[in-house]
Amino acid sequence: MMRNLKKLSCWLRIFGAATVFLSATSQALTDTRLNGAGATFPYPIYSKWFDEYQKKYPEVQINYQSIGSGGGIRQLIAKTIDFGATDKSMSDSEMAKVDGKTLHIPTVVGGVVPAFNLPGIENLNFTGPILADIFLGKITTWDDSAIAALNPGIDLPDTTITVVHRSDGSGTTFCFTDYLAKISEEWQQQVGTGMSVNWPIGIGGKGNEGVAGLVRQSPNSLGYVELVYAKHNNIPFGAVKNKRGKFIKATVETLSAAAASTRMPVDFRVSITDADGENSYPISTYTWLLLNERNRDGKGAVLKEFLYWMLNDGQSYVTKLDFAPLPTEVNAMVREAIGIIQ
């Protein structure tokens, strides 16, 4: 009898310890909340990913604020978020402000398109120099001879071009101005490249959503937005002449061509605007998640698991939202790189 009581007591202690362990583990999973902020450019795919991931792993909650790349970098430096997101890689000076090592994790490839609102016109051709001259205020009307020469047979109106640009710090702006600076020496000298620049003309909208909304409601306007925002809002967008002299529209295939034609460095900080390649769309870019190598409260392990899911299951959602998936070799590089996250 005494022996049975001792066994029972032992099992109760073991069972009790196991119960406490399982309860603590369950509580930790339930309380796993990841907070991120940054780029509006990839928000459609990030929103889809976080939603699908939470369906599969309901114990993990990922909250993301679409506030622009500049805001994402600032909040990462200020330690108010668990991860940032940007369409412009951080500079060395920005990275020096972060405690520990910051990782740039490319997620998808996207394109910035010249979106326009001209009643009755669905397709236009542009070149980099002409886009630069429009945003410099040198070309002011739609029927300008330079635009007309690229678009024979199209009845362009003799109306003033309403230029729309971003009002906030933006990786989309960086991609667009990075391209213009490569194509136009005058743009490089007068305006330059950045997430925020001193625009010579135009009206500003906050986020890709804001620019898309202004273009859609403003006849005779021209702005720049990520491809999915133009398509989702049924806004026509133009083809842009690439290095090989071809007028290329942004598609999953032409974005992939731009990424494939550019070698990826080991730190993943790369520009793919004005990329070489027969079918490369010239205003293409990677977009990145920004993560710390070392994370508190076990969040590093959760972030790592999400990234593995993103590289596998997550890439299957990409083309449906008009982004291009990571090239195979880049996917493999990222898979190796995230192994150091703690």
Coordinates of N, CA and C in Angstrom, one line a residue, residues 137-278:
G137 N 9.5 69.5 -64.4 CA 8.7 70.7 -64.8 C 9.1 71.2 -66.1
K138 N 10.0 70.5 -66.9 CA 10.4 71.0 -68.2 C 9.4 70.6 -69.3
I139 N 8.8 69.5 -69.2 CA 7.7 69.1 -70.0 C 6.4 69.3 -69.2
T140 N 5.5 70.1 -69.7 CA 4.4 70.5 -68.9 C 3.0 70.1 -69.5
T141 N 2.9 69.7 -70.7 CA 1.7 69.4 -71.3 C 1.8 68.0 -72.0
W142 N 0.6 67.3 -72.0 CA 0.6 65.9 -72.5 C 0.9 65.9 -74.0
D143 N 0.6 66.9 -74.8 CA 0.8 66.8 -76.2 C 2.2 67.4 -76.6
D144 N 3.1 67.5 -75.6 CA 4.5 67.9 -75.9 C 5.1 67.0 -77.0
S145 N 5.9 67.6 -77.9 CA 6.4 66.8 -79.0 C 7.2 65.6 -78.6
A146 N 7.9 65.7 -77.5 CA 8.7 64.6 -77.0 C 7.9 63.4 -76.6
I147 N 6.7 63.6 -76.0 CA 5.8 62.5 -75.6 C 5.1 62.0 -76.9
A148 N 4.7 62.9 -77.7 CA 4.0 62.5 -79.0 C 4.9 61.7 -79.9
A149 N 6.2 62.0 -79.9 CA 7.1 61.2 -80.8 C 7.2 59.7 -80.3
L150 N 7.0 59.5 -79.1 CA 7.0 58.1 -78.6 C 5.7 57.4 -78.7
N151 N 4.6 58.1 -79.0 CA 3.3 57.5 -79.0 C 2.5 57.9 -80.3
P152 N 3.0 57.5 -81.5 CA 2.4 57.9 -82.7 C 1.0 57.2 -82.8
G153 N 0.0 58.0 -83.3 CA -1.3 57.5 -83.5 C -2.2 57.7 -82.3
I154 N -1.6 58.2 -81.2 CA -2.4 58.5 -80.0 C -2.8 60.0 -79.9
D155 N -4.0 60.3 -79.8 CA -4.5 61.7 -79.7 C -4.3 62.3 -78.3
L156 N -3.1 62.8 -78.1 CA -2.8 63.4 -76.7 C -3.4 64.7 -76.5
P157 N -4.0 65.0 -75.4 CA -4.7 66.3 -75.1 C -3.7 67.4 -74.9
D158 N -4.1 68.6 -75.2 CA -3.2 69.7 -75.0 C -3.5 70.3 -73.6
T159 N -3.4 69.4 -72.6 CA -3.7 69.8 -71.2 C -2.4 69.7 -70.3
T160 N -2.4 70.5 -69.3 CA -1.3 70.5 -68.4 C -1.2 69.2 -67.6
I161 N 0.0 68.7 -67.5 CA 0.2 67.5 -66.7 C 0.2 67.8 -65.2
T162 N -0.7 67.2 -64.5 CA -0.7 67.3 -63.0 C 0.3 66.2 -62.4
V163 N 1.4 66.6 -61.9 CA 2.4 65.7 -61.4 C 2.1 65.3 -59.9
V164 N 2.1 64.0 -59.6 CA 1.8 63.5 -58.3 C 3.0 62.7 -57.8
H165 N 3.4 63.0 -56.6 CA 4.6 62.3 -56.0 C 4.3 62.0 -54.5
R166 N 5.2 61.3 -53.9 CA 5.0 60.9 -52.5 C 5.3 62.1 -51.6
S167 N 4.6 62.2 -50.5 CA 4.8 63.3 -49.5 C 5.6 62.8 -48.3
D168 N 5.7 61.5 -48.2 CA 6.4 60.9 -47.0 C 7.7 60.2 -47.4
G169 N 8.5 59.9 -46.5 CA 9.8 59.2 -46.8 C 9.5 57.8 -47.3
S170 N 10.0 57.5 -48.5 CA 9.4 56.4 -49.2 C 10.5 55.6 -50.0
G171 N 10.5 54.3 -49.8 CA 11.4 53.5 -50.7 C 10.9 53.5 -52.1
T172 N 9.6 53.6 -52.4 CA 9.1 53.8 -53.7 C 9.7 55.0 -54.4
T173 N 9.8 56.1 -53.6 CA 10.4 57.3 -54.1 C 11.9 57.0 -54.4
F174 N 12.6 56.3 -53.5 CA 14.0 56.0 -53.7 C 14.2 55.3 -55.0
C175 N 13.4 54.2 -55.2 CA 13.5 53.4 -56.5 C 13.3 54.3 -57.7
F176 N 12.3 55.2 -57.7 CA 12.0 56.0 -58.8 C 13.1 57.0 -59.1
T177 N 13.5 57.7 -58.0 CA 14.6 58.7 -58.2 C 15.9 58.1 -58.5
D178 N 16.2 56.9 -57.9 CA 17.4 56.2 -58.2 C 17.5 55.9 -59.7
Y179 N 16.4 55.5 -60.3 CA 16.3 55.2 -61.8 C 16.5 56.5 -62.5
L180 N 15.8 57.6 -62.2 CA 15.9 58.9 -62.9 C 17.3 59.4 -62.8
A181 N 18.0 59.3 -61.7 CA 19.3 59.8 -61.5 C 20.3 59.0 -62.4
K182 N 20.1 57.7 -62.7 CA 20.9 56.9 -63.6 C 20.7 57.3 -65.0
I183 N 19.5 57.8 -65.3 CA 19.2 58.1 -66.7 C 19.4 59.5 -67.1
S184 N 19.2 60.5 -66.2 CA 19.2 61.9 -66.5 C 20.3 62.6 -65.6
E185 N 21.3 63.1 -66.2 CA 22.3 63.9 -65.5 C 21.7 65.1 -64.8
E186 N 20.8 65.7 -65.5 CA 20.1 66.9 -65.0 C 19.4 66.6 -63.7
W187 N 18.7 65.5 -63.7 CA 18.0 65.0 -62.5 C 18.9 64.8 -61.4
Q188 N 20.0 64.1 -61.7 CA 21.0 63.8 -60.7 C 21.6 65.1 -60.0
Q189 N 21.8 66.1 -60.8 CA 22.4 67.3 -60.3 C 21.4 68.2 -59.6
Q190 N 20.2 68.2 -60.1 CA 19.2 69.2 -59.5 C 18.4 68.6 -58.3
V191 N 18.1 67.3 -58.4 CA 17.2 66.6 -57.4 C 17.9 65.5 -56.7
G192 N 18.5 64.6 -57.4 CA 19.2 63.5 -56.8 C 18.3 62.4 -56.4
T193 N 18.9 61.5 -55.5 CA 18.2 60.3 -55.1 C 17.9 60.3 -53.6
G194 N 16.8 59.7 -53.2 CA 16.5 59.7 -51.8 C 15.1 59.2 -51.6
M195 N 14.8 58.9 -50.3 CA 13.5 58.5 -49.9 C 12.6 59.7 -49.8
S196 N 13.2 60.9 -49.6 CA 12.5 62.2 -49.7 C 13.4 63.1 -50.4
V197 N 12.9 63.8 -51.4 CA 13.6 64.8 -52.2 C 12.8 66.1 -52.3
N198 N 13.5 67.1 -52.7 CA 12.8 68.4 -52.9 C 12.3 68.4 -54.4
W199 N 11.0 68.1 -54.4 CA 10.3 68.0 -55.7 C 10.2 69.4 -56.4
P200 N 10.6 69.6 -57.6 CA 10.5 70.9 -58.3 C 9.0 71.3 -58.5
I201 N 8.1 70.3 -58.7 CA 6.7 70.6 -59.0 C 5.9 69.4 -58.4
G202 N 4.6 69.6 -58.4 CA 3.7 68.5 -58.2 C 3.0 68.6 -56.8
I203 N 2.0 67.7 -56.6 CA 1.3 67.5 -55.4 C 1.7 66.2 -54.7
G204 N 1.6 66.2 -53.4 CA 2.1 65.0 -52.7 C 0.9 64.1 -52.1
G205 N 1.1 62.8 -52.1 CA 0.2 61.9 -51.5 C 0.9 61.0 -50.6
K206 N 0.3 60.6 -49.5 CA 1.0 59.8 -48.5 C 0.8 58.3 -48.8
G207 N 1.9 57.6 -48.9 CA 1.9 56.2 -49.3 C 1.6 55.9 -50.7
N208 N 1.8 54.7 -51.1 CA 1.4 54.3 -52.5 C -0.2 54.5 -52.6
E209 N -0.9 54.2 -51.5 CA -2.3 54.4 -51.5 C -2.7 55.8 -51.8
G210 N -2.0 56.8 -51.2 CA -2.3 58.2 -51.4 C -2.0 58.7 -52.8
V211 N -0.9 58.3 -53.4 CA -0.6 58.7 -54.8 C -1.6 58.0 -55.7
A212 N -1.9 56.7 -55.5 CA -2.8 56.1 -56.4 C -4.2 56.8 -56.4
G213 N -4.6 57.2 -55.2 CA -5.9 57.9 -55.0 C -5.9 59.2 -55.7
L214 N -4.8 60.0 -55.6 CA -4.8 61.3 -56.3 C -4.8 61.1 -57.8
V215 N -4.0 60.2 -58.3 CA -4.0 60.0 -59.8 C -5.4 59.6 -60.2
R216 N -6.0 58.7 -59.5 CA -7.3 58.2 -60.0 C -8.4 59.3 -60.0
Q217 N -8.3 60.2 -59.1 CA -9.3 61.3 -59.0 C -8.9 62.6 -59.7
S218 N -7.7 62.6 -60.3 CA -7.3 63.8 -61.0 C -7.0 63.6 -62.5
P219 N -8.0 64.0 -63.3 CA -7.7 63.9 -64.8 C -6.4 64.6 -65.2
N220 N -5.8 64.0 -66.2 CA -4.5 64.6 -66.8 C -3.3 64.5 -65.8
S221 N -3.4 63.6 -64.8 CA -2.3 63.4 -63.9 C -1.4 62.3 -64.2
L222 N -0.2 62.4 -63.6 CA 0.9 61.4 -63.8 C 1.5 61.2 -62.4
G223 N 1.6 60.0 -61.9 CA 2.3 59.7 -60.7 C 3.1 58.4 -60.8
Y224 N 3.8 58.0 -59.7 CA 4.5 56.7 -59.7 C 4.0 55.9 -58.5
V225 N 3.7 54.7 -58.8 CA 3.2 53.8 -57.7 C 3.7 52.4 -58.0
E226 N 3.7 51.5 -56.9 CA 4.0 50.1 -57.1 C 3.0 49.5 -58.0
L227 N 3.4 48.5 -58.8 CA 2.5 47.9 -59.8 C 1.2 47.5 -59.3
V228 N 1.1 46.8 -58.1 CA -0.1 46.3 -57.7 C -1.1 47.4 -57.3
Y229 N -0.7 48.6 -56.9 CA -1.6 49.7 -56.6 C -2.2 50.2 -57.9
A230 N -1.5 50.2 -59.0 CA -2.0 50.7 -60.3 C -3.1 49.7 -60.7
K231 N -2.8 48.4 -60.7 CA -3.7 47.4 -61.1 C -4.9 47.2 -60.3
H232 N -4.7 47.3 -59.0 CA -5.8 47.2 -58.0 C -6.8 48.3 -58.2
N233 N -6.3 49.5 -58.5 CA -7.2 50.7 -58.7 C -7.6 51.0 -60.1
N234 N -7.2 50.0 -61.0 CA -7.6 50.1 -62.4 C -7.1 51.4 -63.0
I235 N -5.8 51.8 -62.7 CA -5.2 53.0 -63.2 C -4.2 52.5 -64.4
P236 N -4.4 53.1 -65.6 CA -3.4 52.8 -66.6 C -2.0 53.2 -66.3
F237 N -1.0 52.4 -66.8 CA 0.4 52.7 -66.5 C 1.2 52.5 -67.8
G238 N 2.3 53.2 -67.9 CA 3.0 53.1 -69.2 C 4.1 52.1 -69.2
A239 N 4.6 51.9 -70.4 CA 5.8 51.1 -70.7 C 7.0 52.1 -70.6
V240 N 8.1 51.5 -70.2 CA 9.3 52.4 -70.1 C 10.5 51.7 -70.9
K241 N 11.2 52.6 -71.6 CA 12.3 52.1 -72.5 C 13.4 51.6 -71.6
N242 N 13.9 50.4 -71.9 CA 15.0 49.8 -71.1 C 16.3 50.0 -71.8
K243 N 17.4 49.4 -71.2 CA 18.7 49.6 -71.7 C 18.9 49.1 -73.1
R244 N 18.1 48.0 -73.4 CA 18.2 47.4 -74.7 C 17.4 48.1 -75.8
G245 N 16.7 49.2 -75.4 CA 16.0 50.0 -76.3 C 14.5 49.5 -76.5
K246 N 14.1 48.6 -75.7 CA 12.7 48.1 -75.8 C 11.8 48.8 -74.8
F247 N 10.6 49.1 -75.2 CA 9.6 49.6 -74.3 C 8.9 48.4 -73.6
I248 N 9.1 48.4 -72.2 CA 8.7 47.3 -71.4 C 7.7 47.7 -70.4
K249 N 6.6 46.9 -70.3 CA 5.7 47.1 -69.2 C 6.0 46.2 -68.0
A250 N 5.7 46.7 -66.8 CA 6.0 45.9 -65.6 C 5.0 44.7 -65.6
T251 N 5.6 43.5 -65.5 CA 4.9 42.3 -65.3 C 5.7 41.4 -64.4
V252 N 5.2 40.3 -64.0 CA 5.9 39.4 -63.1 C 7.2 38.9 -63.9
E253 N 7.0 38.7 -65.2 CA 8.1 38.2 -66.0 C 9.2 39.2 -66.2
T254 N 8.8 40.5 -66.5 CA 9.8 41.5 -66.7 C 10.5 42.0 -65.4
L255 N 9.8 41.9 -64.3 CA 10.4 42.1 -63.0 C 11.5 41.0 -62.7
S256 N 11.1 39.8 -62.9 CA 12.0 38.7 -62.7 C 13.2 38.8 -63.6
A257 N 13.0 39.3 -64.8 CA 14.2 39.5 -65.7 C 15.2 40.5 -65.2
A258 N 14.7 41.6 -64.6 CA 15.5 42.6 -64.0 C 16.3 42.0 -62.8
A259 N 15.7 41.2 -62.0 CA 16.4 40.6 -60.8 C 17.4 39.6 -61.3
A260 N 17.1 38.8 -62.3 CA 18.0 37.7 -62.8 C 19.2 38.3 -63.5
S261 N 19.1 39.5 -64.0 CA 20.3 40.1 -64.7 C 21.2 40.8 -63.7
T262 N 20.9 40.9 -62.4 CA 21.8 41.6 -61.5 C 22.3 40.6 -60.4
R263 N 23.6 40.7 -60.2 CA 24.2 39.8 -59.2 C 23.9 40.3 -57.8
M264 N 23.5 39.3 -56.9 CA 23.1 39.7 -55.5 C 24.4 39.6 -54.7
P265 N 24.7 40.7 -54.0 CA 25.8 40.7 -53.0 C 25.4 39.9 -51.7
V266 N 26.4 39.6 -50.9 CA 26.2 38.8 -49.8 C 25.4 39.5 -48.7
D267 N 25.4 40.8 -48.7 CA 24.6 41.6 -47.7 C 23.2 41.9 -48.2
F268 N 22.9 41.5 -49.4 CA 21.6 41.7 -50.1 C 21.3 43.2 -50.4
R269 N 22.2 44.1 -50.1 CA 21.9 45.5 -50.4 C 22.3 45.8 -51.9
V270 N 21.3 45.9 -52.8 CA 21.5 46.0 -54.2 C 20.4 46.9 -54.9
S271 N 20.8 47.6 -55.9 CA 19.8 48.3 -56.7 C 19.7 47.6 -58.1
I272 N 18.5 47.3 -58.5 CA 18.3 46.7 -59.8 C 17.5 47.6 -60.8
T273 N 17.5 48.9 -60.5 CA 17.0 49.9 -61.5 C 17.9 49.9 -62.7
D274 N 17.3 50.2 -63.9 CA 18.1 50.3 -65.1 C 18.9 49.0 -65.3
A275 N 18.4 47.9 -65.0 CA 19.1 46.6 -65.2 C 19.3 46.2 -66.6
D276 N 20.4 45.5 -66.9 CA 20.6 45.0 -68.2 C 19.6 43.8 -68.5
G277 N 19.5 43.4 -69.7 CA 18.6 42.3 -70.1 C 17.6 42.7 -71.1
E278 N 17.4 41.8 -72.0 CA 16.5 42.1 -73.1 C 15.1 42.5 -72.7

